[in-house]
């Protein structure tokens, strides 16, 4: 089969590799019908997540048709069209039983590695480095899905692939980011990043009762999208000082909650900041660039919530813990518990409350992956979300 | 825990597994740790300050830039080329605290919490013939009666180590203890305790194993039974036990597809 393989920094290739096969009783094999490139994939592409190996198959947002099912899989059968959460969860451990699915105790075969870094390991993730289990991803013609009896969800006939696909990751991610904000009616929610996750967070903030949604970015096409499709007010951070503008917009209160939908590759507020943060990243003093994290903490109102769906992988410098403490902020973060949101959000899509396909900017072939990665990373040509058709 | 944090910075997550070690090697130069944790913290602080000075100063100060970079390297990797050249090492002890090699034997103790009722967890462990499902160094266990069984463990070069074991304590849902009988290749004893964890958190399983090989052969016997690190082996066994009881399988990526390595 053909698969998108990681070859090193800023290099992916579509290679011919052996077809996947069933390895465990709860596995299924899917013929992938649609797959997407995520902002998280860019962290791998830019080589910020350690333990990638040449030849690793990428991709954690995918759906497809079941072509083979292991003996323990009874919820789906050959021929079913299913979608699959980006993280693999057993459904039976303490974490899964407590709705903290992305923290599953059992699905990372390399948990030992993570334990050295974090103490304890969360779930394995498709196509997301050996630290996250080394599972082959779904930017391929076929993919092996472990624990499919818990993960794979049959998609209703009435929905197209494009309407269902983002339930695997970015829609639940934006939704959980907003859910973590514990929004009360009338709240102002500020979202850093107008990428797919930021856009879904903005939409979800409305669904959860926000009174006002403000989106911050510097890419004009994305800000337009936030205004048009997410009814957000926007701040172009190249034109305005973000902290002052938010303070003015909220008449000196600050946003009730702030969402960091950017993560470890954020651009600094000033050129000097950016060069310093990058420099420290290069010499290994910090693995992540935290300018957005710092800004969310400084901007948030007293007693508010900072919600962090943006991915961080290691250490940062100058984390304003004193400001967070002084304002008694709540910080919430982590990989999304997709299984927790899957069915309720699917129901919202079926009822027509939201059509997730609004984020799609490009529809391409699997073979186009190398240029799609490059253009998405460079924010070229208003690339917002690429769907690949194997 | 500065030591732990620095290990993060150093991406020192490489385990002995070859493929992973190779991947991690790209981030972690294969150099021995010979700088203590405390000293690494100091290196990190001073190195960072020097480097920032060099970057931010009015005049680019190449010397302090280089010195800063050098100290950061020490901090991040725990390796000092200077110390190595002098044949010195001040690294903190790295041995697992619980694998106490005392006199003639080795003792390993570990615990794991399994999200299942204590009856089920006890029953699964008491089924000795299925122990090799999660104790990967075991080749087989043959049960003769309530008390007696024969255990065969894998050793390098296709060899095996065998011992006759006897159950000395068996209190259902609480404890199982066993020991090898005289005349075995190895003297070993072990116990596993089961206890209900608080408020529906499943069952706490605590294992204690002890090996007392015949005099003189200690090193080779333990190495045969457990590979390099008995502590790691037991941790791994318990992890697999939990995975099997909770999910019915052990997660794996062995045998999946990938592109050119
Ligand atoms: N927690 C999870 O489970 C989860 C799931 C999916 C994605 N993510 C993470 O969410 C983040 C966003 O994902 P995405 O797909 O939208 O990525 P993306 O790369 O498309 O979007 C990031 C956006 O942030 C903007 N940005 C950069 N610096 C900024 C700054 N200083 N201020 C404001 N905006 C800035 C960029 O211009 C870009 O539009 C990534 O870190 C991704 O890894 C997390
Ligand atoms: Zn993603
Ligand atoms: Zn689980």
XYZ file of C-alpha atoms and ligand atoms in Angstrom:
697
model
C 0.000 0.000 0.000
C 0.930 3.679 -0.211
C 1.638 5.547 3.023
C 2.928 8.972 4.063
C 6.258 8.359 5.797
C 8.348 10.683 7.947
C 11.891 11.011 6.645
C 13.347 13.735 8.865
C 12.929 17.441 9.485
C 10.587 18.966 6.878
C 10.560 15.802 4.824
C 7.732 13.367 4.187
C 7.444 10.918 1.301
C 4.708 8.706 -0.023
C 6.244 5.232 0.029
C 5.064 1.761 -0.829
C 5.018 -0.337 2.353
C 3.547 -3.723 3.348
C -0.209 -3.751 4.075
C -1.013 -3.754 7.785
C -2.293 -6.931 9.422
C -4.212 -7.826 12.559
C -1.820 -8.212 15.503
C -4.203 -8.411 18.465
C -7.743 -9.760 18.997
C -9.301 -6.289 19.360
C -7.747 -4.912 16.108
C -9.468 -4.027 12.878
C -7.946 -3.079 9.534
C -9.491 -0.111 7.726
C -9.335 0.890 4.088
C -8.872 4.609 4.612
C -11.376 6.741 2.688
C -10.417 10.181 4.080
C -7.537 11.441 6.189
C -6.353 14.909 7.221
C -3.174 16.727 8.196
C -3.288 18.204 11.706
C -1.415 21.088 13.318
C 0.018 18.393 15.591
C 1.576 16.733 12.541
C 3.488 19.957 11.953
C 5.303 19.474 15.285
C 6.546 16.138 13.914
C 7.287 17.663 10.499
C 9.335 20.411 12.173
C 10.983 17.749 14.347
C 9.968 19.129 17.743
C 8.639 15.827 19.100
C 11.503 13.438 19.895
C 11.720 9.724 19.054
C 10.481 9.839 15.476
C 12.156 7.260 13.245
C 12.684 7.442 9.509
C 9.924 5.488 7.795
C 7.285 6.056 10.498
C 3.814 6.289 8.953
C 2.092 9.562 9.895
C -1.540 10.505 10.422
C -4.002 10.397 13.308
C -7.122 11.878 11.719
C -8.685 9.264 9.473
C -11.794 7.236 8.741
C -12.556 4.351 6.465
C -14.183 1.048 5.743
C -13.584 -2.057 7.878
C -11.932 -4.738 5.733
C -10.949 -7.168 8.497
C -11.846 -7.491 12.166
C -10.179 -9.392 15.005
C -12.130 -12.042 16.960
C -12.914 -9.725 19.900
C -14.477 -6.960 17.789
C -18.264 -7.122 17.731
C -19.408 -3.513 17.493
C -18.385 -3.116 13.849
C -18.073 -5.537 10.960
C -16.526 -5.803 7.528
C -17.970 -3.169 5.219
C -18.908 -0.670 7.953
C -17.804 2.932 7.478
C -16.217 4.035 10.765
C -14.266 6.879 12.313
C -11.515 6.400 14.868
C -10.315 8.717 17.693
C -6.693 9.841 17.324
C -5.649 8.224 20.602
C -6.015 4.537 21.395
C -7.957 3.730 24.559
C -8.693 0.367 26.139
C -12.020 1.373 27.697
C -11.394 -0.691 30.819
C -8.617 0.877 32.887
C -9.133 3.385 35.695
C -8.493 6.372 33.379
C -10.863 5.185 30.648
C -13.494 4.291 33.261
C -13.264 7.860 34.547
C -13.751 9.443 31.127
C -10.070 10.412 30.908
C -9.637 8.414 27.757
C -6.486 10.031 26.401
C -4.773 9.043 29.649
C -5.479 5.328 29.108
C -3.139 3.202 31.263
C -2.685 0.395 28.805
C -2.181 1.401 25.185
C 1.332 2.813 25.031
C 3.750 -0.057 24.360
C 6.559 2.394 25.162
C 5.073 3.624 28.436
C 8.453 2.988 30.035
C 9.950 5.868 28.038
C 7.249 8.319 29.086
C 7.485 7.259 32.719
C 11.086 8.448 32.775
C 9.961 11.864 31.575
C 6.514 12.370 33.088
C 6.233 9.775 35.827
C 3.267 8.048 34.201
C 2.223 7.505 30.594
C -1.025 8.309 28.814
C -2.544 6.606 25.771
C -0.796 5.652 22.570
C -1.559 7.857 19.553
C -1.624 6.897 15.871
C 1.395 8.109 13.899
C 2.748 10.293 16.681
C 6.322 9.255 17.568
C 7.610 6.334 19.601
C 7.086 8.274 22.795
C 3.365 7.943 22.066
C 3.631 4.246 21.254
C 5.081 4.067 17.744
C 1.749 3.137 16.155
C 1.595 3.367 12.346
C -0.698 6.228 11.318
C -3.635 6.623 8.974
C -2.243 8.818 6.187
C -2.167 5.620 4.170
C -4.377 3.382 2.090
C -4.854 0.988 4.998
C -4.373 1.248 8.750
C -4.451 -1.114 11.711
C -6.747 0.098 14.503
C -6.073 -1.471 17.928
C -8.852 -1.542 20.570
C -11.313 -0.937 17.741
C -14.143 -2.427 19.784
C -13.914 0.692 21.945
C -12.637 3.233 19.406
C -14.243 2.591 16.025
C -17.626 4.284 15.667
C -19.978 3.566 12.795
C -20.837 6.713 10.816
C -24.526 7.278 9.927
C -25.263 7.050 6.205
C -26.646 10.566 6.205
C -23.230 12.128 6.855
C -20.469 12.597 4.304
C -16.846 11.740 5.129
C -16.061 15.443 5.319
C -18.792 16.060 7.888
C -17.652 13.156 10.083
C -13.851 13.173 9.709
C -13.014 15.903 12.225
C -14.808 14.095 15.029
C -11.585 12.056 15.203
C -9.656 14.998 16.642
C -9.991 18.721 16.002
C -13.709 19.181 16.634
C -13.612 17.401 20.026
C -10.309 19.181 20.715
C -11.813 22.626 20.141
C -14.892 21.546 22.065
C -12.974 20.218 25.072
C -10.880 23.409 25.059
C -14.098 25.400 25.430
C -15.642 22.887 27.842
C -12.572 23.239 30.079
C -13.306 26.994 30.259
C -16.426 26.287 32.314
C -18.195 29.001 30.351
C -21.027 30.862 32.064
C -23.606 32.797 30.078
C -22.165 36.059 28.840
C -18.512 35.061 29.285
C -15.854 36.484 27.002
C -13.638 33.738 25.597
C -10.358 34.661 23.901
C -8.755 32.124 21.555
C -5.122 32.328 20.443
C -4.645 30.684 17.035
C -7.118 30.661 14.160
C -6.019 27.274 12.928
C -8.532 24.423 12.789
C -8.372 23.870 16.553
C -8.842 27.576 17.326
C -11.753 27.793 14.882
C -13.483 24.804 16.462
C -12.804 26.217 19.929
C -14.460 29.494 18.874
C -17.508 27.693 17.469
C -17.734 25.499 20.558
C -17.533 28.500 22.879
C -20.760 29.752 21.289
C -22.350 26.294 21.588
C -21.501 26.366 25.312
C -23.046 29.764 25.969
C -20.293 32.352 25.536
C -21.377 35.959 25.164
C -18.392 37.053 23.174
C -15.598 35.265 21.292
C -12.306 36.924 20.331
C -9.767 35.172 18.071
C -6.092 36.197 17.809
C -3.741 35.310 14.948
C -1.648 37.000 12.281
C -2.750 35.115 9.174
C -5.296 37.305 7.417
C -7.161 34.506 5.664
C -7.593 32.608 8.927
C -8.798 35.694 10.805
C -11.350 36.318 8.037
C -12.497 32.734 8.435
C -12.895 33.244 12.209
C -15.037 36.348 11.588
C -17.127 34.869 8.821
C -17.619 31.265 9.957
C -17.237 31.560 13.744
C -18.824 34.981 14.356
C -15.699 35.979 16.261
C -14.180 39.392 16.757
C -10.522 39.244 15.810
C -7.178 40.740 16.748
C -4.395 40.732 14.171
C -1.365 40.479 16.410
C 0.887 42.113 13.814
C -1.211 45.246 14.001
C -2.180 45.508 17.634
C -0.706 44.798 21.022
C -2.694 41.771 22.121
C -2.711 42.375 25.889
C -3.729 46.038 25.639
C -6.373 45.322 23.037
C -7.964 42.557 25.114
C -7.907 44.789 28.182
C -9.634 47.569 26.258
C -12.179 45.249 24.679
C -13.202 43.977 28.115
C -13.142 47.399 29.800
C -10.343 46.448 32.157
C -11.621 43.029 33.245
C -9.735 40.681 30.935
C -11.311 37.707 29.144
C -13.054 35.226 31.481
C -11.157 32.423 29.827
C -8.217 32.193 27.457
C -7.555 29.289 25.089
C -4.043 28.534 23.798
C -4.799 26.836 20.483
C -1.276 27.396 19.205
C 1.147 25.283 21.231
C 4.877 24.841 21.181
C 5.616 26.472 17.814
C 4.071 29.844 18.648
C 5.538 33.030 17.275
C 6.852 35.524 19.827
C 5.118 38.815 20.539
C 8.139 40.759 19.292
C 11.001 39.859 17.000
C 13.406 39.935 19.959
C 11.194 37.600 21.980
C 10.877 35.260 19.066
C 14.610 35.144 18.360
C 15.358 34.538 22.042
C 12.784 31.764 22.395
C 13.935 30.141 19.166
C 17.565 30.468 20.208
C 16.907 28.761 23.500
C 14.994 26.053 21.679
C 17.958 25.546 19.350
C 20.569 25.195 22.085
C 18.290 22.886 24.029
C 17.510 25.271 26.901
C 13.824 24.907 26.237
C 12.107 22.438 23.983
C 8.924 24.495 23.536
C 8.262 28.122 22.622
C 5.822 29.548 25.171
C 4.914 33.118 24.080
C 1.209 32.317 23.734
C 1.158 30.449 27.024
C 2.686 33.486 28.720
C 0.206 35.816 27.029
C -2.878 33.781 27.966
C -1.831 33.862 31.628
C -1.167 37.596 31.599
C -4.395 38.391 29.720
C -6.831 36.275 31.718
C -9.118 37.916 34.251
C -8.637 37.180 37.950
C -10.027 33.795 38.858
C -10.405 32.828 35.210
C -9.461 29.701 33.286
C -6.557 29.176 30.903
C -7.320 26.207 28.681
C -4.443 24.687 26.727
C -5.284 22.370 23.822
C -2.060 23.488 22.057
C 0.583 20.790 22.381
C 3.668 21.196 24.581
C 6.348 18.534 24.773
C 9.019 19.470 27.272
C 10.358 22.511 29.092
C 9.769 26.234 28.738
C 11.571 29.264 30.042
C 9.996 32.161 31.956
C 6.681 30.576 32.715
C 4.787 33.312 34.628
C 3.695 31.122 37.482
C 3.652 34.178 39.771
C 0.965 35.879 37.675
C -1.069 32.701 37.497
C -0.804 32.373 41.266
C -1.559 36.025 41.975
C -4.736 35.826 39.880
C -5.715 32.385 41.190
C -6.094 31.040 37.672
C -7.195 27.544 36.767
C -5.036 25.887 34.109
C -6.459 22.958 32.168
C -4.681 21.065 29.456
C -3.946 17.740 27.838
C -4.669 15.539 24.883
C -8.372 15.504 24.116
C -10.550 12.752 25.566
C -12.119 12.153 22.165
C -14.252 9.174 23.224
C -15.949 11.372 25.856
C -17.232 13.801 23.210
C -17.637 11.549 20.189
C -21.290 10.569 20.473
C -22.689 13.895 21.759
C -20.848 15.802 19.033
C -21.887 13.327 16.360
C -25.457 13.994 17.475
C -24.928 17.748 17.099
C -23.586 17.224 13.567
C -26.538 14.986 12.685
C -28.970 17.610 13.990
C -27.264 20.205 11.815
C -26.141 22.368 14.734
C -22.664 22.438 13.224
C -21.104 21.310 9.947
C -17.431 20.584 10.704
C -16.501 20.584 7.011
C -16.381 24.407 7.125
C -12.645 24.274 8.006
C -11.616 22.422 4.858
C -9.565 24.558 2.496
C -7.972 21.862 0.335
C -8.977 18.474 -0.998
C -5.957 16.564 -2.311
C -4.670 13.083 -3.119
C -2.465 11.074 -0.757
C 0.336 11.517 -3.286
C 0.133 15.297 -2.718
C 1.165 14.927 0.949
C 4.719 16.329 0.572
C 3.526 19.649 -0.877
C 0.456 19.717 1.378
C 2.672 19.483 4.485
C 4.981 22.227 3.185
C 2.179 24.600 2.210
C 0.237 23.998 5.422
C 3.342 24.664 7.494
C 4.133 27.839 5.526
C 0.481 28.995 5.771
C 0.568 29.262 1.960
C -2.372 29.934 -0.233
C -4.766 30.143 2.721
C -4.140 26.532 3.647
C -6.305 25.885 6.704
C -7.185 22.195 6.622
C -6.205 19.622 3.993
C -8.140 16.425 3.474
C -6.289 13.686 1.600
C -8.105 10.997 -0.357
C -6.095 7.770 -0.554
C 13.303 16.929 41.430
C 15.841 18.751 39.300
C 17.375 15.469 38.223
C 14.129 14.303 36.711
C 13.589 17.587 34.931
C 17.044 17.600 33.484
C 16.484 14.146 32.185
C 13.526 15.602 30.328
C 15.723 18.270 28.845
C 18.176 15.634 27.831
C 15.453 13.492 26.333
C 17.079 10.690 28.222
C 14.135 8.444 27.618
C 16.103 5.865 25.675
C 15.444 2.388 26.977
C 17.460 -0.631 26.072
C 15.031 -1.514 23.258
C 17.183 -1.197 20.197
C 14.849 0.578 17.778
C 13.822 3.146 20.331
C 17.317 3.592 21.570
C 18.311 4.403 18.023
C 15.584 7.010 17.742
C 16.454 8.490 21.095
C 20.133 8.506 20.216
C 19.453 11.285 17.762
C 18.588 13.435 20.742
C 20.874 11.938 23.295
C 24.531 11.561 22.488
C 25.763 8.127 23.605
C 27.911 9.530 26.366
C 28.113 8.293 29.945
C 26.642 10.420 32.721
C 29.455 11.626 34.908
C 28.047 14.904 36.237
C 25.894 14.819 39.364
C 22.331 16.143 39.296
C 23.149 19.079 41.541
C 26.059 20.049 39.395
C 23.898 19.775 36.299
C 21.488 22.299 37.788
C 24.342 24.689 38.422
C 25.643 24.093 34.910
C 22.204 24.831 33.535
C 21.849 28.088 35.450
C 25.334 29.428 34.884
C 25.438 28.161 31.311
C 22.120 29.813 30.511
C 23.189 33.108 32.008
C 26.459 33.102 30.089
C 24.729 32.241 26.869
C 22.071 34.903 27.305
C 24.792 37.397 28.061
C 26.559 36.429 24.906
C 23.391 36.685 22.834
C 21.977 39.829 24.380
C 25.120 41.783 25.212
C 26.068 44.878 23.272
C 29.148 43.177 21.953
C 28.903 39.592 20.922
C 31.004 37.827 23.470
C 32.176 34.695 21.763
C 34.036 33.333 24.750
C 31.178 33.410 27.228
C 28.905 32.151 24.469
C 31.074 29.098 24.055
C 31.467 28.578 27.784
C 27.704 28.921 28.239
C 27.040 26.420 25.503
C 29.527 23.993 27.050
C 27.914 24.190 30.494
C 24.467 23.760 28.966
C 25.691 20.697 27.162
C 26.882 19.281 30.463
C 23.595 20.155 32.091
C 21.495 18.659 29.349
C 23.450 15.468 28.844
C 24.922 14.909 32.286
C 28.172 14.315 30.482
C 31.313 16.367 30.896
C 34.007 15.727 28.286
C 36.509 17.284 30.670
C 35.664 14.857 33.459
C 35.750 11.970 31.029
C 39.223 12.979 29.880
C 40.325 12.989 33.519
C 38.659 9.650 34.150
C 36.359 11.155 36.792
C 32.715 10.492 37.457
C 30.498 12.159 40.052
C 27.223 10.822 38.761
C 24.500 9.949 41.263
C 23.885 6.263 41.752
C 21.620 4.993 39.026
C 20.739 1.552 40.331
C 17.085 0.830 41.067
C 16.475 1.450 44.743
C 14.332 -1.627 45.214
C 16.546 -4.280 43.645
C 18.693 -4.886 46.679
C 21.593 -7.105 45.851
C 22.424 -8.433 49.300
C 25.054 -11.035 49.888
C 24.100 -14.136 48.014
C 20.898 -13.026 46.345
C 18.805 -10.433 44.699
C 15.428 -9.173 45.837
C 12.928 -7.258 43.747
C 9.699 -5.690 44.939
C 7.072 -3.911 42.884
C 3.405 -3.051 42.900
C 0.717 -2.357 40.335
C -2.963 -1.467 40.554
C -5.297 -3.506 38.397
C -8.779 -2.217 37.631
C -10.599 -5.462 38.406
C -12.117 -7.144 41.473
C -9.639 -8.819 43.788
C -11.184 -12.265 43.180
C -10.532 -12.023 39.447
C -6.999 -10.715 39.896
C -6.117 -13.429 42.399
C -7.596 -16.146 40.178
C -5.602 -14.998 37.158
C -2.321 -15.076 39.077
C -3.089 -18.404 40.759
C -3.407 -19.933 37.296
C 0.344 -20.670 37.269
C 0.399 -22.309 33.845
C -0.599 -18.950 32.346
C 2.136 -16.975 34.127
C 4.372 -17.103 31.019
C 1.714 -14.946 29.248
C 3.091 -11.950 31.125
C 6.353 -13.181 32.692
C 8.350 -13.127 29.511
C 11.437 -14.821 30.940
C 9.379 -17.949 31.718
C 9.053 -20.577 29.055
C 6.536 -22.759 30.850
C 5.031 -23.669 34.177
C 3.710 -27.170 34.658
C 1.347 -27.607 37.599
C 1.404 -31.056 39.252
C -1.026 -30.537 42.114
C -2.281 -27.841 44.491
C 1.210 -27.302 45.836
C 3.836 -28.523 43.382
C 4.832 -27.174 39.965
C 7.851 -27.127 37.614
C 9.043 -23.775 36.286
C 11.236 -23.428 33.196
C 12.886 -20.111 32.378
C 14.627 -19.000 29.206
C 18.359 -18.436 29.284
C 20.697 -17.205 26.536
C 21.828 -19.493 23.712
C 18.666 -21.571 23.817
C 19.433 -22.868 27.280
C 16.923 -23.141 30.083
C 16.925 -22.966 33.862
C 14.488 -25.197 35.718
C 13.223 -25.414 39.264
C 10.594 -27.281 41.225
C 8.377 -24.927 43.144
C 6.116 -25.431 46.108
C 3.297 -23.184 47.255
C 3.916 -22.376 50.913
C 1.016 -19.982 51.494
C -2.220 -19.629 49.633
C -4.913 -17.451 51.136
C -7.441 -16.762 48.403
C -7.734 -13.064 47.444
C -4.925 -12.141 49.837
C -1.612 -13.822 49.279
C 0.221 -16.533 47.379
C 3.790 -17.446 48.325
C 6.082 -20.049 46.793
C 9.647 -21.287 46.956
C 11.880 -23.622 44.987
C 12.676 -27.067 46.346
C 16.155 -28.394 47.051
C 17.910 -29.764 43.994
C 16.704 -27.003 41.654
C 19.024 -25.030 39.327
C 18.277 -21.963 41.399
C 16.980 -21.118 44.865
C 14.073 -18.763 44.568
C 11.164 -17.598 46.626
C 8.371 -15.211 45.877
C 5.115 -13.847 47.113
C 2.293 -11.788 45.733
C -0.150 -9.875 47.926
C -3.574 -8.721 46.776
C -5.522 -5.932 48.414
C -8.621 -4.029 47.463
C -7.619 -0.458 46.558
C -9.686 2.332 48.122
C -13.011 3.473 46.684
C -13.334 1.281 43.632
C -9.809 1.761 42.362
C -9.382 -1.941 41.706
C -6.823 -4.267 43.267
C -3.329 -3.507 44.497
C -0.899 -6.276 43.563
C 2.476 -6.339 45.315
C 5.137 -8.786 44.249
C 8.297 -9.722 46.057
C 10.845 -12.041 44.455
C 14.098 -13.334 45.797
C 16.810 -15.369 44.118
C 19.630 -17.099 45.974
C 21.655 -18.986 43.396
C 24.268 -21.464 44.623
C 27.489 -19.809 45.726
C 29.716 -18.294 43.116
C 27.240 -18.510 40.320
C 25.178 -15.556 41.474
C 25.956 -13.198 38.603
C 25.425 -15.597 35.772
C 22.203 -17.016 37.173
C 20.546 -13.690 37.703
C 21.704 -12.484 34.318
C 20.259 -15.600 32.714
C 16.955 -15.257 34.432
C 16.377 -11.583 34.124
C 18.646 -10.121 31.522
C 20.529 -7.020 32.574
C 18.026 -5.607 35.022
C 15.770 -7.754 37.218
C 13.979 -4.637 38.409
C 12.938 -3.711 34.865
C 11.902 -7.285 34.153
C 9.535 -7.401 37.128
C 8.091 -3.975 36.339
C 7.477 -5.158 32.784
C 5.852 -8.378 34.009
C 3.472 -6.451 36.242
C 2.627 -4.004 33.464
C 1.768 -6.919 31.158
C -0.268 -8.585 33.907
C -2.355 -5.421 34.326
C -2.787 -5.063 30.558
C -3.870 -8.679 30.178
C -6.374 -8.606 33.033
C -7.813 -5.226 32.058
C -7.804 -5.417 28.254
C -7.369 -9.095 27.376
C -4.229 -8.393 25.347
C -0.842 -6.692 25.514
C -0.522 -3.672 23.249
C 2.069 -4.093 20.550
C 3.464 -2.528 17.412
C 5.663 -5.515 16.555
C 4.962 -6.589 13.017
C 3.285 -3.428 11.784
C 4.231 -1.644 8.555
C 6.711 1.164 8.105
C 8.698 2.785 5.324
C 12.466 2.696 4.706
C 14.376 2.921 7.981
N -4.806 18.670 22.756
C -5.043 17.918 21.690
O -5.518 16.808 21.829
C -4.773 18.464 20.337
C -5.415 17.953 19.221
C -5.185 18.541 17.980
C -4.304 19.601 17.881
N -3.660 20.063 18.997
C -2.720 21.191 18.965
O -3.437 22.412 18.815
C -2.567 23.368 18.222
C -3.265 24.007 17.043
O -3.581 23.040 16.039
P -4.034 23.491 14.600
O -4.324 22.278 13.803
O -5.071 24.528 14.688
O -2.611 24.103 14.115
P -2.212 25.262 13.095
O -0.723 25.158 13.026
O -2.982 25.167 11.837
O -2.641 26.613 13.823
C -1.845 27.339 14.700
C -2.166 28.826 14.498
O -1.532 29.571 15.530
C -1.125 30.812 14.977
N -0.151 31.450 15.842
C 1.199 31.281 15.903
N 1.745 32.095 16.828
C 0.727 32.814 17.374
C 0.658 33.839 18.371
N 1.746 34.255 19.003
N -0.567 34.351 18.681
C -1.691 33.935 18.053
N -1.679 32.957 17.088
C -0.480 32.420 16.747
C -0.624 30.419 13.602
O -0.571 31.547 12.731
C -1.671 29.395 13.176
O -2.741 29.984 12.480
C -1.301 22.614 17.847
O -0.339 22.759 18.871
C -1.752 21.188 17.822
O -0.706 20.289 18.057
C -3.884 19.507 20.203
Zn -4.458 16.160 15.564
Zn -7.706 2.517 29.223
